[in-house]
Every structure is written in structure tokens, then in C-alpha cells.
XYZ file of N, CA and C in Angstrom:
828
model
N 34.289 -78.343 82.153
C 33.990 -79.161 82.653
C 33.578 -79.577 84.487
N 32.281 -80.429 84.343
C 31.530 -80.173 85.755
C 32.590 -80.459 86.645
N 32.654 -80.578 87.552
C 33.287 -80.674 88.743
C 32.811 -81.993 89.358
N 33.670 -83.250 89.129
C 33.186 -84.340 89.333
C 32.764 -85.027 90.779
N 33.252 -83.747 91.783
C 32.964 -84.188 92.949
C 32.253 -83.323 93.814
N 30.965 -82.923 92.659
C 29.821 -81.983 93.032
C 29.021 -82.754 93.137
N 28.067 -82.850 93.885
C 26.391 -83.307 93.935
C 25.441 -82.378 93.782
N 24.666 -82.266 92.585
C 23.959 -81.416 92.275
C 22.337 -81.487 93.122
N 21.998 -81.505 93.924
C 20.403 -81.291 94.267
C 19.188 -81.836 92.867
N 18.575 -82.502 93.599
C 17.273 -82.893 92.922
C 16.226 -81.928 91.835
N 16.068 -81.355 91.340
C 15.229 -80.659 91.364
C 13.784 -80.683 91.563
N 12.733 -79.699 92.197
C 11.195 -80.140 92.158
C 11.406 -81.140 93.488
N 12.374 -81.139 94.266
C 12.674 -82.146 95.272
C 11.331 -82.169 96.329
N 10.707 -81.148 96.519
C 9.182 -81.171 97.269
C 8.336 -81.763 97.055
N 8.013 -81.730 95.258
C 7.263 -82.695 94.217
C 7.364 -84.170 94.884
N 8.138 -85.021 95.382
C 8.520 -85.852 95.630
C 8.828 -86.371 97.021
N 8.693 -85.835 97.977
C 8.736 -86.399 99.465
C 9.586 -85.239 100.105
N 9.116 -84.938 101.415
C 10.145 -84.437 102.164
C 11.852 -84.897 102.413
N 11.603 -85.947 102.502
C 12.866 -86.678 102.635
C 13.874 -86.288 101.646
N 13.831 -86.428 100.774
C 14.103 -85.435 99.270
C 15.156 -84.208 99.605
N 14.043 -83.716 100.305
C 14.405 -82.272 100.536
C 15.808 -81.790 101.885
N 15.756 -82.906 102.433
C 16.743 -82.306 103.483
C 17.935 -82.434 102.594
N 18.471 -81.803 103.751
C 20.543 -81.634 103.248
C 20.961 -82.678 104.668
N 22.099 -82.996 103.842
C 22.922 -83.826 105.022
C 24.885 -83.469 105.369
N 25.378 -83.494 106.110
C 26.975 -82.817 106.351
C 27.623 -83.703 105.241
N 28.468 -82.734 104.662
C 29.690 -83.370 103.672
C 30.054 -84.727 103.883
N 30.237 -85.227 102.884
C 30.574 -86.561 102.857
C 32.204 -86.648 103.671
N 32.545 -87.733 103.991
C 33.922 -87.528 104.463
C 35.117 -87.394 103.024
N 34.884 -88.158 101.977
C 35.357 -88.213 100.551
C 34.459 -87.868 99.902
N 34.952 -87.865 98.315
C 34.502 -88.252 97.127
C 35.669 -88.517 96.513
N 35.451 -89.742 95.770
C 36.230 -90.810 95.276
C 35.726 -91.096 93.508
N 36.424 -90.943 92.750
C 36.160 -91.015 91.116
C 36.530 -92.844 91.379
N 35.493 -93.274 90.305
C 35.608 -94.580 90.021
C 35.872 -94.767 87.946
N 35.621 -93.785 87.673
C 35.944 -93.532 86.230
C 36.091 -92.086 86.241
N 36.576 -91.915 84.859
C 36.279 -90.565 83.976
C 35.217 -89.594 83.797
N 34.096 -90.199 83.773
C 32.589 -89.326 83.667
C 32.229 -88.656 84.749
N 32.096 -87.409 84.784
C 32.017 -86.331 86.312
C 30.887 -87.234 87.038
N 30.048 -88.317 86.505
C 28.898 -88.861 87.758
C 29.440 -90.104 87.920
N 30.860 -91.018 87.487
C 31.225 -91.915 88.352
C 32.175 -91.868 89.541
N 31.729 -91.215 90.773
C 31.963 -91.479 91.610
C 30.995 -92.053 92.436
N 31.781 -91.685 94.099
C 31.350 -92.452 95.394
C 31.798 -91.241 96.331
N 30.606 -91.114 96.811
C 30.900 -90.616 98.405
C 31.027 -91.490 99.469
N 31.800 -91.095 100.726
C 31.954 -91.721 101.730
C 31.655 -91.143 102.941
N 31.161 -91.854 103.718
C 30.532 -91.206 104.986
C 31.150 -92.555 105.872
N 32.079 -92.173 106.886
C 32.447 -93.052 107.940
C 31.265 -92.862 109.467
N 31.502 -93.582 110.276
C 31.042 -92.909 111.757
C 31.897 -92.671 112.334
N 31.358 -91.485 113.543
C 31.855 -90.720 114.148
C 32.917 -91.081 115.094
N 34.055 -90.815 114.516
C 35.128 -91.652 115.780
C 36.167 -92.448 114.821
N 35.735 -92.883 114.120
C 36.683 -93.958 113.400
C 37.853 -93.234 112.674
N 39.269 -93.796 112.678
C 39.950 -93.175 111.888
C 39.745 -93.043 110.212
N 38.947 -93.980 109.768
C 38.451 -94.599 108.325
C 39.404 -95.487 108.028
N 39.479 -96.649 108.663
C 39.625 -98.035 108.399
C 39.116 -99.112 108.502
N 38.772 -100.308 108.161
C 37.660 -101.078 108.244
C 37.793 -101.362 109.689
N 36.543 -101.986 109.886
C 36.456 -102.453 111.519
C 36.578 -103.703 111.985
N 36.293 -103.588 113.273
C 36.732 -105.321 113.590
C 35.212 -106.306 113.188
N 36.051 -107.359 112.592
C 35.180 -108.372 112.166
C 33.804 -108.833 113.254
N 32.571 -108.912 112.585
C 31.618 -108.781 113.197
C 30.500 -107.703 113.997
N 31.100 -106.525 113.621
C 30.580 -105.391 114.127
C 30.184 -104.384 112.429
N 29.605 -103.568 112.566
C 28.796 -102.812 111.707
C 30.239 -102.251 110.729
N 31.421 -102.021 111.477
C 32.191 -101.134 110.986
C 32.875 -101.994 110.004
N 32.760 -103.394 110.035
C 33.410 -104.736 109.239
C 32.531 -104.560 107.698
N 31.510 -103.929 108.014
C 30.761 -104.205 106.491
C 30.402 -102.457 105.794
N 31.062 -102.614 104.830
C 30.433 -101.097 104.313
C 28.846 -101.498 103.456
N 28.611 -100.352 103.981
C 26.764 -100.468 103.118
C 27.322 -99.414 101.641
N 27.018 -99.519 100.645
C 26.722 -99.403 99.441
C 25.565 -99.039 99.037
N 25.077 -97.328 98.968
C 23.715 -97.188 98.900
C 23.486 -96.679 97.340
N 22.948 -97.343 96.600
C 22.307 -97.013 95.051
C 21.177 -96.273 94.829
N 21.298 -94.996 95.116
C 20.253 -94.048 94.977
C 19.144 -94.393 93.656
N 17.656 -93.911 93.860
C 16.744 -93.989 92.720
C 16.172 -92.908 92.255
N 15.419 -92.603 91.440
C 15.005 -91.595 90.746
C 14.509 -91.990 89.154
N 14.102 -93.223 89.476
C 13.884 -94.198 87.862
C 14.592 -94.075 86.806
N 16.058 -93.873 87.272
C 17.154 -94.003 86.271
C 17.306 -92.549 85.445
N 16.623 -91.603 86.258
C 16.525 -90.813 85.593
C 17.690 -89.382 85.998
N 18.056 -89.047 84.746
C 18.959 -87.400 85.154
C 18.792 -86.642 86.295
N 17.886 -86.395 86.035
C 17.410 -85.130 87.383
C 17.499 -85.974 88.785
N 17.413 -86.842 88.740
C 17.861 -87.516 90.597
C 19.278 -87.912 90.602
N 19.627 -87.197 91.705
C 20.824 -87.786 91.704
C 21.498 -88.200 93.669
N 22.571 -88.507 93.787
C 22.783 -88.970 95.199
C 22.403 -88.416 95.758
N 22.511 -86.670 96.148
C 21.961 -85.867 96.887
C 21.162 -85.856 97.959
N 20.027 -86.691 96.973
C 18.883 -86.807 98.154
C 19.300 -88.514 98.825
N 20.213 -88.998 98.593
C 20.339 -89.976 99.735
C 21.215 -89.399 100.776
N 21.714 -88.307 100.944
C 23.058 -88.212 101.893
C 22.469 -88.241 103.671
N 20.800 -87.847 103.950
C 20.713 -88.319 105.011
C 20.375 -89.595 105.652
N 19.944 -90.291 104.286
C 19.816 -92.211 104.496
C 21.281 -92.584 104.894
N 22.165 -91.918 103.799
C 23.460 -92.782 104.325
C 24.252 -92.042 105.632
N 24.121 -91.165 105.847
C 24.488 -90.492 106.885
C 23.941 -91.183 108.529
N 22.690 -91.679 108.084
C 21.869 -92.589 108.915
C 22.739 -94.042 109.151
N 22.990 -94.585 107.899
C 23.797 -95.770 108.159
C 25.151 -95.528 108.726
N 25.739 -94.510 108.749
C 27.151 -93.966 109.366
C 27.014 -93.942 110.759
N 25.880 -93.265 111.524
C 25.360 -93.113 112.729
C 25.111 -94.215 113.478
N 24.697 -95.102 112.399
C 24.766 -96.882 112.898
C 25.751 -97.196 113.297
N 27.066 -96.836 112.506
C 27.965 -97.811 112.965
C 28.975 -98.605 112.075
N 27.786 -97.973 110.596
C 28.613 -98.604 109.121
C 29.577 -97.543 108.231
N 30.538 -97.756 107.743
C 30.974 -97.251 106.489
C 30.436 -97.200 105.480
N 30.169 -96.380 105.026
C 29.128 -95.950 103.807
C 29.702 -95.571 102.240
N 29.066 -95.685 101.416
C 30.007 -95.769 100.032
C 28.352 -95.101 99.367
N 28.012 -93.689 98.764
C 27.212 -93.566 97.842
C 27.363 -93.564 96.661
N 26.703 -94.501 95.732
C 27.123 -94.352 94.221
C 26.729 -93.636 93.513
N 27.351 -92.850 92.507
C 26.403 -91.890 91.457
C 27.218 -92.802 90.294
N 26.042 -92.713 89.112
C 26.348 -92.773 88.320
C 25.422 -92.297 87.010
N 25.924 -92.953 86.086
C 25.112 -92.588 84.467
C 23.744 -92.638 84.217
N 22.945 -92.008 83.888
C 21.428 -91.887 84.069
C 20.977 -91.847 82.779
N 19.604 -91.977 82.537
C 18.826 -91.907 81.167
C 18.676 -90.738 81.068
N 19.478 -89.897 79.948
C 19.301 -88.572 79.320
C 20.873 -88.064 79.755
N 21.700 -89.182 80.075
C 23.104 -88.249 80.401
C 23.741 -89.249 79.103
N 25.310 -89.140 78.669
C 25.702 -89.706 78.052
C 26.009 -90.979 78.586
N 26.144 -92.187 77.951
C 26.089 -93.414 78.281
C 24.968 -93.706 79.468
N 23.930 -93.017 79.878
C 23.214 -93.622 80.558
C 22.126 -94.480 80.171
N 21.775 -94.784 80.831
C 20.381 -95.914 80.554
C 21.192 -97.663 79.994
N 20.303 -98.684 79.997
C 21.076 -99.773 79.500
C 21.720 -99.779 78.872
N 22.627 -100.503 78.344
C 23.316 -100.963 79.987
C 24.562 -100.287 80.807
N 24.413 -99.349 80.264
C 25.832 -98.290 80.707
C 24.944 -97.837 82.227
N 24.594 -97.782 82.677
C 23.876 -97.552 84.199
C 24.507 -98.458 84.771
N 23.969 -100.176 84.461
C 24.564 -101.038 85.243
C 25.776 -101.502 85.215
N 26.512 -100.760 83.921
C 28.239 -101.323 84.010
C 28.791 -99.815 85.190
N 27.991 -98.847 85.338
C 28.622 -97.581 86.108
C 28.479 -98.652 87.576
N 27.113 -99.223 87.938
C 27.377 -100.102 89.371
C 28.212 -101.004 89.645
N 28.667 -101.626 88.507
C 29.528 -103.002 88.589
C 30.670 -102.416 88.626
N 30.872 -100.716 88.274
C 32.506 -100.583 87.822
C 32.373 -99.753 89.664
N 31.467 -99.030 89.773
C 31.616 -98.276 91.665
C 31.644 -99.442 92.093
N 30.767 -100.520 92.460
C 30.880 -101.410 93.236
C 32.195 -102.155 93.361
N 33.008 -102.827 92.197
C 34.207 -103.442 91.954
C 35.133 -101.960 93.099
N 35.244 -101.003 92.806
C 36.040 -99.859 93.456
C 35.854 -99.541 94.736
N 34.512 -100.042 95.395
C 34.165 -99.772 96.661
C 34.852 -101.043 97.184
N 34.710 -102.283 96.856
C 35.645 -102.939 97.368
C 36.873 -103.276 97.387
N 37.533 -102.643 96.470
C 38.860 -102.567 96.554
C 39.497 -101.190 97.097
N 38.452 -100.561 97.705
C 39.008 -99.138 98.492
C 39.747 -99.520 99.948
N 40.688 -98.917 99.815
C 41.885 -99.744 101.111
C 41.671 -99.112 102.153
N 40.107 -97.401 102.325
C 39.894 -97.535 103.387
C 38.318 -97.902 103.995
N 38.234 -98.711 102.727
C 36.766 -99.572 103.505
C 36.618 -100.763 103.595
N 35.636 -101.408 104.349
C 36.035 -103.220 104.171
C 35.519 -103.451 102.873
N 35.982 -104.639 102.843
C 35.940 -105.253 101.405
C 34.966 -106.241 101.592
N 33.966 -106.111 102.503
C 32.619 -106.830 102.660
C 31.374 -105.957 102.338
N 30.672 -105.935 101.696
C 29.342 -104.803 101.255
C 28.159 -105.558 101.285
N 27.053 -104.619 101.834
C 26.017 -105.125 101.391
C 25.340 -103.586 100.624
N 24.883 -104.041 99.670
C 24.376 -102.746 98.853
C 22.796 -102.844 99.296
N 22.531 -101.224 99.262
C 21.127 -101.170 99.109
C 20.347 -100.035 98.441
N 19.687 -100.281 97.538
C 18.895 -99.307 96.509
C 17.645 -99.142 96.593
N 17.416 -98.180 96.651
C 15.849 -97.534 96.255
C 15.418 -97.431 95.094
N 14.048 -97.964 95.268
C 13.482 -97.666 94.007
C 14.204 -98.210 92.206
N 14.499 -97.598 91.807
C 15.156 -98.092 90.524
C 17.191 -98.368 91.430
N 17.345 -98.129 92.069
C 18.307 -97.918 92.935
C 17.882 -99.419 93.425
N 17.200 -100.192 93.689
C 16.457 -101.801 94.435
C 16.828 -102.020 93.003
N 16.371 -101.829 91.815
C 15.927 -102.984 90.517
C 17.849 -102.916 90.794
N 18.707 -102.208 90.801
C 19.994 -102.418 90.537
C 20.703 -103.080 91.375
N 20.452 -103.022 93.158
C 21.286 -104.347 93.545
C 21.318 -105.450 93.224
N 19.979 -105.500 93.196
C 19.119 -107.102 92.767
C 19.680 -107.402 91.711
N 19.871 -106.415 90.626
C 20.433 -106.956 89.066
C 21.459 -107.453 89.934
N 22.703 -106.581 90.923
C 23.896 -106.624 90.432
C 24.403 -108.104 91.441
N 23.125 -107.955 92.419
C 23.512 -109.747 93.016
C 23.518 -110.452 92.291
N 22.844 -110.221 91.241
C 22.432 -111.710 89.997
C 23.654 -111.963 89.056
N 24.802 -110.739 89.194
C 25.695 -110.733 88.539
C 26.868 -112.127 88.561
N 27.690 -112.389 87.483
C 28.993 -113.541 88.263
C 29.523 -113.182 89.174
N 30.106 -111.459 89.761
C 30.633 -111.151 90.734
C 29.852 -110.957 91.756
N 28.602 -111.220 91.841
C 27.390 -111.019 92.736
C 28.015 -111.871 94.443
N 28.564 -112.738 93.766
C 28.587 -113.597 95.433
C 29.787 -113.131 96.506
N 30.801 -112.127 95.458
C 31.437 -110.936 96.383
C 31.010 -110.377 97.751
N 29.375 -110.060 97.674
C 28.652 -109.513 98.215
C 27.651 -109.868 99.492
N 28.129 -109.167 100.539
C 27.522 -109.936 101.894
C 25.677 -109.978 101.802
N 25.419 -109.260 100.776
C 23.779 -109.239 100.578
C 23.087 -107.994 100.020
N 22.380 -108.131 99.927
C 21.527 -106.735 99.040
C 20.423 -106.515 99.479
N 19.966 -104.817 99.682
C 18.421 -105.298 100.574
C 17.609 -103.809 99.365
N 16.672 -104.624 98.904
C 15.887 -103.423 97.721
C 14.916 -102.775 98.945
N 14.667 -102.002 98.216
C 13.798 -100.912 99.154
C 12.520 -99.850 98.363
N 11.689 -100.647 98.015
C 10.424 -100.112 97.129
C 10.837 -100.548 95.953
N 11.309 -101.622 95.557
C 12.417 -101.395 94.216
C 11.770 -101.989 93.070
N 12.041 -101.406 91.842
C 11.333 -101.736 90.584
C 12.400 -102.969 89.956
N 11.782 -104.499 90.964
C 12.097 -105.779 90.275
C 11.745 -106.526 89.593
N 10.573 -105.717 88.830
C 10.160 -106.537 87.862
C 9.799 -105.856 86.830
N 10.801 -105.303 85.753
C 10.742 -104.551 84.748
C 9.145 -104.477 83.992
N 8.931 -106.073 83.402
C 7.594 -106.056 82.695
C 6.985 -105.635 83.446
N 6.532 -105.984 84.844
C 5.105 -105.594 85.302
C 5.189 -104.222 85.379
N 6.484 -103.496 85.769
C 6.486 -101.693 85.654
C 6.522 -100.959 84.857
N 6.408 -101.679 83.734
C 6.527 -101.199 81.825
C 4.719 -101.394 81.403
N 4.247 -102.349 82.473
C 3.112 -102.781 81.972
C 2.379 -101.416 82.905
N 2.480 -101.366 83.863
C 1.241 -100.100 84.919
C 2.045 -98.903 84.522
N 3.289 -98.665 83.330
C 3.572 -96.842 83.075
C 4.038 -96.556 84.199
N 4.963 -96.990 85.219
C 5.345 -96.428 86.081
C 6.310 -95.090 85.815
N 6.466 -94.516 86.545
C 7.821 -92.959 86.688
C 7.463 -92.692 85.054
N 6.073 -92.977 84.597
C 5.621 -91.894 82.979
C 6.539 -92.575 82.114
N 6.812 -93.755 82.205
C 7.352 -94.529 80.938
C 8.821 -95.046 81.251
N 9.102 -94.718 82.518
C 10.447 -95.018 82.971
C 11.708 -96.080 82.632
N 10.509 -97.268 82.534
C 11.373 -98.625 81.920
C 11.845 -98.456 80.451
N 10.640 -97.691 79.870
C 11.084 -98.343 78.373
C 11.862 -97.213 78.264
N 12.324 -95.936 78.744
C 13.244 -95.128 78.631
C 14.284 -95.413 79.192
N 14.694 -96.336 80.082
C 15.638 -96.269 80.502
C 16.365 -97.710 79.895
N 15.190 -98.394 79.326
C 15.727 -100.068 78.636
C 15.923 -99.396 77.064
N 15.808 -98.359 76.588
C 15.339 -97.896 75.054
C 14.455 -98.584 73.957
N 13.429 -99.179 74.982
C 12.523 -99.921 73.979
C 11.814 -100.763 74.691
N 10.446 -101.037 74.379
C 9.834 -101.845 75.313
C 10.013 -103.618 75.189
N 9.776 -104.284 75.929
C 9.941 -105.694 76.338
C 9.967 -106.281 74.760
N 9.104 -105.947 74.151
C 8.484 -106.627 72.678
C 9.679 -106.328 71.614
N 10.174 -105.007 71.557
C 10.930 -104.372 71.003
C 12.723 -105.626 71.563
N 12.507 -105.393 72.940
C 14.105 -105.549 73.546
C 14.133 -106.780 74.100
N 13.819 -107.954 73.672
C 13.970 -109.351 74.501
C 15.126 -109.529 75.133
N 16.174 -109.590 74.189
C 16.954 -109.914 74.802
C 17.608 -109.004 76.057
N 17.660 -107.825 75.773
C 17.689 -106.538 77.016
C 17.394 -106.850 78.192
N 15.856 -106.847 77.869
C 15.224 -107.153 79.196
C 15.112 -108.265 79.560
N 16.036 -109.170 79.497
C 15.787 -111.031 79.937
C 17.673 -110.484 81.090
N 18.474 -109.734 80.215
C 19.934 -109.525 80.768
C 19.389 -108.477 82.300
N 18.721 -107.785 82.355
C 18.256 -106.917 82.988
C 17.429 -107.129 83.794
N 16.234 -107.846 84.026
C 15.083 -107.546 84.590
C 15.578 -108.933 85.584
N 15.369 -108.130 86.938
C 15.726 -109.317 88.142
C 14.967 -110.737 88.316
N 13.817 -110.231 87.281
C 12.707 -111.380 87.815
C 13.433 -112.644 86.777
N 14.192 -112.807 85.663
C 14.603 -113.178 85.304
C 16.077 -113.848 85.422
N 16.501 -113.263 86.580
C 17.982 -113.594 86.833
C 18.022 -114.406 88.067
N 18.957 -114.932 88.455
C 18.740 -115.756 90.172
C 20.378 -115.103 90.822
N 19.886 -114.518 92.189
C 20.808 -114.075 92.808
C 21.579 -114.604 93.161
N 23.293 -114.252 93.505
C 24.178 -114.668 93.974
C 24.540 -114.733 95.347
N 23.904 -113.561 95.996
C 23.753 -113.215 96.896
C 22.594 -113.177 97.679
N 22.524 -113.305 99.262
C 21.301 -112.938 99.927
C 20.505 -111.694 99.319
N 18.960 -111.362 99.109
C 18.217 -110.611 98.404
C 17.415 -110.163 99.778
N 17.046 -108.956 100.442
C 16.164 -108.932 101.303
C 15.251 -107.669 100.690
N 13.748 -107.414 100.393
C 13.211 -106.744 100.101
C 12.396 -106.281 101.596
N 12.114 -104.652 101.149
C 11.561 -103.979 102.165
C 10.573 -102.904 101.706
N 9.259 -103.305 101.388
C 8.403 -102.260 101.062
C 7.462 -101.763 101.515
N 6.922 -100.469 101.603
C 5.523 -99.855 102.435
C 4.631 -100.092 101.521
N 3.742 -100.698 102.183
C 2.116 -100.850 101.875
C 1.239 -99.750 101.174
N 1.905 -98.574 101.480
C 0.850 -97.316 100.905
C 1.712 -96.478 99.493
N 2.859 -97.446 99.342
C 3.213 -96.665 98.319
C 2.438 -97.385 97.360
N 2.611 -95.486 96.233
C 1.869 -95.499 94.996
C 2.805 -95.153 93.722
N 4.030 -95.068 94.159
C 4.756 -94.540 93.133
C 5.587 -96.127 92.592
N 5.702 -97.100 93.507
C 6.075 -98.681 93.037
C 5.670 -99.182 93.798
N 4.220 -99.743 93.357
C 3.275 -100.437 94.203
C 3.951 -101.705 94.736
N 3.700 -101.971 95.768
C 3.960 -103.249 96.314
C 3.921 -104.520 95.633
N 3.243 -104.851 94.897
C 3.063 -105.704 93.800
C 4.238 -106.198 92.634
N 5.191 -105.168 92.882
C 5.788 -105.344 92.298
C 7.086 -105.686 92.741
N 7.080 -105.447 93.972
C 8.336 -106.549 95.093
C 7.574 -107.788 94.805
N 6.188 -107.823 95.340
C 5.502 -109.231 95.363
C 5.464 -110.411 94.172
N 5.421 -109.749 92.802
C 5.758 -110.075 91.915
C 7.418 -111.084 91.378
N 8.306 -109.888 91.907
C 9.403 -111.001 91.821
C 9.820 -112.125 93.008
N 9.093 -111.583 94.148
C 9.202 -112.802 94.963
C 8.338 -113.963 94.763
N 7.591 -113.658 93.859
C 7.164 -115.303 93.582
C 7.697 -115.956 92.798
N 8.363 -114.915 91.573
C 8.902 -115.658 90.723
C 10.122 -116.198 91.195
N 10.812 -115.375 92.246
C 12.066 -115.905 92.846
C 11.638 -117.096 93.692
N 10.534 -117.473 94.327
C 10.793 -118.743 94.788
C 9.986 -119.906 94.117
N 9.799 -119.013 92.932
C 9.252 -120.726 92.023
C 11.261 -121.298 91.244
N 11.457 -120.228 91.708
C 12.858 -120.937 91.150
C 13.714 -121.247 92.501
N 13.462 -121.306 93.409
C 14.069 -121.698 94.101
C 15.038 -120.887 94.990
N 14.836 -119.375 94.804
C 15.862 -118.260 95.107
C 15.399 -117.501 96.026
N 14.322 -118.123 97.066
C 13.429 -116.664 98.041
C 14.442 -116.213 98.543
N 13.886 -114.566 98.448
C 14.611 -113.308 99.180
C 14.740 -113.908 100.842
N 15.775 -113.433 101.366
C 15.990 -113.674 102.615
C 15.317 -113.506 103.693
N 14.268 -112.108 103.486
C 13.463 -111.843 104.321
C 12.577 -110.595 103.537
N 11.368 -110.396 103.960
C 10.124 -109.524 102.862
C 9.845 -109.301 103.821
N 9.798 -107.735 104.086
C 8.964 -106.814 104.824
C 8.290 -106.260 104.314
N 6.811 -105.971 104.565
C 6.178 -105.171 104.156
C 5.627 -103.770 104.989
N 5.836 -102.920 105.016
C 5.680 -102.003 105.927
C 4.661 -101.327 106.055
N 3.471 -101.593 107.083
C 2.234 -100.859 106.968
C 2.531 -99.282 107.431
N 2.162 -97.961 106.731
C 1.698 -96.805 106.905
C 2.765 -96.195 106.450
N 3.544 -96.869 105.250
C 4.638 -96.281 104.595
C 4.381 -96.333 103.056
N 4.900 -94.900 102.935
C 4.666 -94.817 101.280
C 6.273 -94.619 100.660
N 5.992 -94.271 99.605
C 7.547 -94.644 98.517
C 8.802 -94.287 99.392
N 8.631 -92.807 99.777
C 9.713 -92.191 100.260
C 9.763 -92.630 101.977
N 9.187 -93.118 102.772
C 9.665 -93.259 104.042
C 11.006 -94.175 104.175
N 10.883 -94.941 103.219
C 12.407 -95.864 103.670
C 13.601 -95.592 103.408
N 13.730 -93.969 102.706
C 14.869 -93.894 103.016
C 14.835 -92.242 104.008
N 13.961 -92.295 104.259
C 14.055 -91.173 105.879
C 14.056 -91.373 106.828
N 15.433 -91.550 107.456
C 15.729 -91.935 108.761
C 14.513 -91.499 110.106
N 13.701 -90.180 109.752
C 13.113 -89.872 110.693
C 11.453 -90.604 110.644
N 11.925 -91.423 109.636
C 10.476 -92.039 109.964
C 10.533 -93.276 110.625
N 9.146 -94.088 111.153
C 9.314 -95.305 111.659
C 9.571 -96.624 110.755
N 9.268 -96.369 109.535
C 9.956 -97.298 108.580
C 11.236 -97.747 108.533
N 12.040 -96.463 108.544
C 13.636 -96.559 108.726
C 14.320 -97.728 109.684
N 14.192 -98.447 111.061
C 13.822 -99.076 111.411
C 14.081 -100.423 110.658
N 13.004 -100.663 109.982
C 13.147 -101.924 108.968
C 13.805 -101.993 108.442
N 14.266 -100.669 107.982
C 15.828 -100.774 106.874
C 16.886 -100.779 107.373
N 17.543 -100.850 108.873
C 18.712 -100.762 109.346
C 18.547 -102.323 110.053
N 17.270 -102.743 109.932
C 17.213 -104.255 110.484
C 17.319 -105.139 109.469
N 17.048 -104.974 108.339
C 17.562 -105.600 106.695
C 19.153 -105.482 107.238
N 19.442 -104.604 106.935
C 21.037 -104.302 106.597
C 21.773 -105.064 107.737
N 21.826 -105.200 108.915
C 22.173 -105.592 110.365
C 21.824 -107.413 110.201
N 20.795 -107.873 109.271
C 20.592 -109.220 109.492
C 21.973 -109.613 108.320
N 21.843 -108.712 107.234
C 22.962 -109.103 106.153
C 24.279 -109.016 106.378
N 24.415 -108.271 107.652
C 26.436 -107.835 107.559
C 26.566 -108.910 108.796
N 25.646 -109.254 109.200
C 26.209 -110.237 110.510
C 26.479 -111.298 109.928
């Protein structure tokens, strides 16, 4: 059996951006929230802290929960989010990086992937070594998952969520064939074949119970900014407008998870606003 505490590097990382090819220091610990090897989260703590929750009103009082992207597919795991997560820890936040079962894995896809995120977030919120307030940060498919999470009955337990180039409109992403058909692969069929499943999974059909902030690069050709704009327009029509929308010039898909990219300052600002 595979080691549940081992994170495998994504294959062909160089094909999808330098940010994914960089390595980070090992996490402080890895904790299981389920029996599957993918049901774990990595904890990273700010330097010089004993590993206990911080003082109210400081970054250490909020856990940043990172939900990685990769179009929900098995080939991309949490290892590519290591540098992003370490940057949050360096900024003073305790961090938990969720792993989850993905398309192509037993139990992965809809609804198993979302169920893992729900279980993982619950475990992080109940972790005695972490603050019980959390801001979820999701990139690409992870953006879909964190905004979905904000829309669940337990979403009001969250301080907020930040979508980074998120796949926030599943219908639009399917119509544009993003990720070579990643939406249909994740959902197990098309919107026409599975209307009830899409209604439960698509953030555009849901009302968030926690504040949502959006950051998207204007040069993104993996998940075009129009996908976030579509979600925002529908949310505003339902009087659930995002807390903030940042469209970042000169930023492609992976700049938002690259601490060395100027756009990462916008990500830190979005987290700080929700954490305050």
C-alpha cells in the first residue's frame, strides 16, 4: 500500500509552468482525515511558533487551507502547492494543504472529491494544533472546490474562501472544453446527461454562506477570466456578489500560485481581507 504521508510530484510539471516544478521544504506534519492514502493534509506553521493557535486578530489566528488544482485529475497532487503554502506560512499563517481523491482514482470525481474536501476541512477545523477559523484558498479546480464548500450548509463556519483562477462555471468550462474535457470527466457526464449533479456541483447554481473573493489573471489561457466573470455576474444577480474581484494584468494561470510572481501580492491581500 502506498504511504499515506507521501506526496508524489506531478508528472510533466515543466509543461504547465515553472511554479509547479519548484520544491518546498517538507511540511511540519502530515495528518490523515480518512483511510485512503489521498485523504491527508500537510501542515505548515510559521517560523518560531510552537504549533498552537495564534492570538485573535493576527494572521496566526486563521488557518489557510490550500486546495490545489489540476482539473481534478489524478496526475496532479498537492506537491505542486508546496511553495504557495510555504509562502502563506512565511506570512504568519498556519497552513493546511488538503489532498483528496481525484478523477481517475477510486472514489474520485463527483461527488467523492467534494466529499473529501468537506471531510478534510472538518478535520482541519477540529485539529487542536490549528486555529478553528479558516480561509480556504483554491487554485483552478481547487477554486471550484472552495467556492462549492462556501455554499454548503456548513460553509458559514468559514471565514471566507479565495478562488484563484477558479473553474467557477462548470457549464461554461464544459462548453469551452477546458482541460480537454476535464469537467465531463470529473462529473461523469455532460450537463445534459446529469442535470441534477451539475446543479449540486456548479458554484453558479449555489449561494455561498461565507464571503467569496476572486483573483484571476487577465492573461490566463488555461481557465480564461471569462469563467470567473460568468460566476460573478450570476452571483450579483442573486445578490451574493463576491467580497472582492481582482483581475490581474500580466498574469497567466500559474502566477497566482507562484510566490515569486508579482501577482502573489494580490493573493496575500485577498487572504488578509478575509482573515481580518
